[in-house]
Amino acid sequence: MGAVRGALFVLAAAALLPGCDDDLLPSINLERMIDQSKDKSYGDEPYFRDGRAMRTPPRDSVPMTRADTQPGIAVGEAAGAYLTRSPFPITRGVLNVGRDRFQTYCAACHGISGNGESIVAANMTLRKPPSLVDARVQGFPDGRIYQVIVLGYGLMRPYTEDITTPEERWATVAYLRALQLSQGVGVPLASLPPEARRRAEQELP
Ligand code: HEC
């Protein structure tokens, strides 16, 4: 009974809609955020006594993302050299965080398995997002990959606003390393922990 009434309602609702398909979507002004009045960098703002739109941060405030104890952690580089390895221990939990961030923020361009195959890459006419699992990127020290996330690289913008803490960025690098191991040189059986080694020997051809 409920289903019949539901179907009748849909029919009635459909009858009220205009005939042409193009009219089904209400026209939305997508420019309205661009057009609306707002303060811009270095602009005037009479509301404030000094007449400037840009405000001075309160004393002693620091950027949320600053890791000021060790520069290597913040930018991936210390004393002129890239960190060869992540400064944080790598656990299953860290890899899970890294996988989440990678799949959310990197995979759209570099591919879900990091091999550079994505719809974005296929449609890019300029320099394409490269494979991140080939020998070239495998050869990068961890800090070099980390720094691409923080500073961007060429056509690629930084992802600090999306992956906001150093821990999450290093986790993303760690996950990328796992992707490389899964597709590139592989892992020597002898280097696996006993439990994983036993499983690998059983399951791999
Ligand atoms: C919008 C697309 C896009 C997204 C999203 C993206 N990248 Fe990139 N990435 C690029 C492009 C394009 C290049 C090549 C830039 C160039 O050569 O100018 C690149 C290059 C790189 C490089 C190679 C730098 C080198 O030295 O050759 C690394 C490493 C990298 N990206 C990592 C990442 C990571 C990690 C993420 C996620 C946090 C990410 N990218 C997200 C488009 C993207």
XYZ file of C-alpha atoms and ligand atoms in Angstrom:
248
model
C 0.000 0.000 0.000
C 2.769 2.394 1.073
C 4.725 1.547 -2.058
C 1.731 2.298 -4.298
C 1.150 5.607 -2.597
C 4.873 6.411 -2.947
C 4.770 5.641 -6.648
C 1.677 7.850 -7.097
C 3.464 10.654 -5.287
C 6.495 10.364 -7.587
C 4.197 10.451 -10.628
C 2.381 13.487 -9.294
C 5.636 15.243 -8.518
C 6.992 14.427 -11.979
C 3.847 15.850 -13.578
C 4.493 19.176 -11.876
C 8.008 19.457 -13.300
C 8.559 21.336 -16.551
C 8.912 19.143 -19.620
C 12.385 19.941 -20.806
C 15.280 18.023 -19.147
C 17.477 21.115 -18.953
C 14.901 22.803 -16.728
C 15.076 20.061 -14.098
C 18.011 21.718 -12.365
C 17.277 25.055 -10.737
C 19.688 27.626 -12.081
C 22.319 28.236 -9.439
C 24.580 31.242 -9.601
C 27.947 29.540 -9.179
C 29.738 32.866 -9.313
C 28.102 34.230 -6.199
C 31.026 33.526 -3.883
C 33.305 35.272 -6.356
C 30.944 38.230 -6.764
C 29.964 38.772 -3.137
C 31.520 41.701 -1.289
C 34.466 40.647 0.840
C 37.830 41.800 2.124
C 40.853 40.901 0.066
C 44.527 40.723 1.061
C 46.058 44.207 1.504
C 42.609 45.813 0.976
C 40.853 48.520 3.039
C 38.405 47.714 5.826
C 36.908 50.756 7.577
C 35.469 48.514 10.337
C 38.937 48.290 11.905
C 40.560 51.353 13.473
C 43.693 51.019 11.356
C 41.554 50.714 8.207
C 43.311 47.536 7.033
C 41.603 44.281 6.150
C 44.572 42.149 7.167
C 44.956 41.645 10.889
C 48.076 41.070 12.957
C 48.021 37.662 14.653
C 47.867 37.939 18.446
C 51.263 37.963 20.177
C 52.959 34.575 20.553
C 50.610 32.853 18.134
C 52.220 30.214 15.907
C 50.849 28.412 12.868
C 48.822 25.346 13.845
C 51.037 23.210 11.651
C 54.399 24.345 12.985
C 56.619 21.630 14.412
C 59.310 23.891 15.743
C 61.334 21.495 17.826
C 63.036 19.774 14.903
C 63.210 21.376 11.460
C 63.734 17.959 9.863
C 60.272 16.904 10.995
C 58.641 20.068 9.690
C 60.262 20.345 6.257
C 61.888 16.959 5.686
C 65.366 18.420 5.601
C 67.947 19.264 8.268
C 71.444 20.738 7.933
C 71.114 20.754 4.155
C 70.281 17.042 3.828
C 66.963 15.230 3.344
C 65.938 12.905 6.134
C 66.541 9.427 4.754
C 63.792 7.918 6.905
C 60.622 9.054 8.621
C 61.357 10.426 12.113
C 58.303 8.579 13.472
C 58.036 4.862 14.168
C 55.971 3.083 11.527
C 53.149 0.946 12.862
C 50.065 -0.617 11.328
C 48.035 2.327 12.730
C 50.368 4.838 11.066
C 50.050 3.017 7.726
C 46.262 3.089 8.047
C 46.345 6.867 8.521
C 48.759 7.165 5.606
C 46.526 5.069 3.368
C 43.544 7.260 4.206
C 45.442 10.477 3.418
C 47.036 9.060 0.271
C 43.743 7.783 -1.096
C 41.999 11.053 -0.242
C 44.597 13.583 -1.400
C 47.105 11.948 -3.748
C 45.357 9.093 -5.548
C 43.109 11.319 -7.679
C 46.199 12.265 -9.693
C 48.871 9.649 -8.950
C 46.483 6.667 -9.011
C 45.140 4.551 -6.181
C 48.210 2.289 -6.367
C 50.551 5.220 -6.966
C 51.518 4.140 -10.492
C 50.487 7.416 -12.132
C 47.411 5.957 -13.810
C 44.374 8.112 -13.095
C 41.610 9.873 -14.959
C 43.223 13.197 -14.092
C 46.576 12.051 -15.504
C 44.900 10.747 -18.655
C 43.328 14.147 -19.231
C 46.234 16.368 -18.306
C 47.883 18.064 -21.248
C 50.778 19.621 -19.321
C 53.275 17.597 -17.244
C 51.361 14.626 -15.894
C 51.466 13.384 -12.312
C 54.281 10.808 -12.473
C 54.295 7.265 -11.133
C 55.342 7.326 -7.495
C 56.269 3.653 -7.410
C 58.919 3.546 -10.137
C 62.667 3.276 -9.498
C 63.149 7.048 -9.681
C 60.841 7.936 -6.780
C 61.828 4.761 -4.900
C 65.316 6.226 -4.867
C 64.170 9.441 -3.161
C 64.951 9.753 0.548
C 61.771 9.932 2.680
C 62.429 13.629 3.358
C 62.356 14.455 -0.359
C 58.850 12.991 -0.755
C 57.737 14.642 2.475
C 58.958 17.979 1.174
C 56.878 17.665 -2.000
C 53.797 17.396 0.255
C 54.856 20.501 2.210
C 56.204 22.742 -0.560
C 54.604 21.291 -3.675
C 56.667 20.560 -6.780
C 56.454 22.274 -10.161
C 52.817 22.115 -11.216
C 51.773 20.303 -8.044
C 50.578 22.490 -5.202
C 51.487 21.914 -1.542
C 49.072 19.716 0.440
C 49.710 21.229 3.883
C 46.189 22.608 4.127
C 44.754 19.163 3.523
C 47.206 16.967 5.403
C 47.597 19.302 8.327
C 50.024 17.704 10.785
C 53.623 16.534 10.252
C 52.635 13.123 11.698
C 49.967 12.617 9.037
C 52.318 13.733 6.256
C 55.042 11.329 7.371
C 52.362 8.640 7.585
C 51.475 9.382 3.948
C 55.131 8.951 2.983
C 55.254 5.648 4.904
C 52.180 4.378 3.048
C 53.725 5.379 -0.266
C 56.775 3.301 0.681
C 54.469 0.336 1.272
C 52.926 0.868 -2.184
C 56.414 0.900 -3.695
C 57.321 -2.349 -1.952
C 54.121 -3.936 -3.196
C 54.837 -3.128 -6.843
C 58.511 -2.530 -7.309
C 61.575 -4.349 -6.119
C 59.584 -6.442 -3.640
C 60.787 -7.536 -0.226
C 63.349 -10.271 0.508
C 61.577 -13.108 2.342
C 64.374 -13.207 4.917
C 63.615 -9.609 5.972
C 60.031 -10.415 7.052
C 59.095 -11.070 10.674
C 58.775 -14.874 11.272
C 54.968 -14.835 11.340
C 54.639 -12.909 8.048
C 57.379 -15.006 6.478
C 55.577 -18.258 7.268
C 52.374 -16.881 5.734
C 54.185 -15.637 2.638
C 55.853 -19.010 2.103
C 52.485 -20.742 2.362
C 50.521 -18.350 0.176
C 52.940 -17.193 -2.502
C 53.629 -19.389 -5.528
C 46.038 17.557 -8.716
C 46.956 16.495 -9.040
C 47.958 16.047 -7.997
C 47.713 15.644 -6.706
C 46.361 15.573 -6.003
C 48.973 15.265 -6.150
N 49.966 15.425 -7.074
Fe 51.936 14.933 -6.836
N 52.324 15.637 -8.711
C 51.386 16.133 -9.594
C 52.062 16.572 -10.800
C 51.378 17.190 -12.030
C 53.430 16.349 -10.619
C 54.564 16.695 -11.588
C 54.818 18.180 -11.404
C 55.820 18.754 -12.350
O 56.641 17.991 -12.909
O 55.801 19.979 -12.518
C 53.555 15.728 -9.288
C 54.756 15.297 -8.752
C 54.880 14.593 -7.546
C 56.105 14.005 -7.056
C 57.419 13.924 -7.824
C 58.317 15.055 -7.543
C 59.619 14.855 -8.279
O 60.642 15.238 -7.725
O 59.642 14.349 -9.410
C 55.820 13.437 -5.852
C 56.796 12.696 -4.921
C 54.422 13.685 -5.582
N 53.886 14.376 -6.631
C 53.763 13.257 -4.454
C 52.420 13.534 -4.172
C 51.772 13.199 -2.927
C 52.419 12.472 -1.770
C 50.490 13.664 -3.042
C 49.405 13.640 -1.972
C 49.697 14.385 -0.789
C 50.337 14.261 -4.354
N 51.541 14.162 -5.004
C 49.154 14.816 -4.842
C 50.032 16.191 -9.399
C 49.382 15.903 -8.216
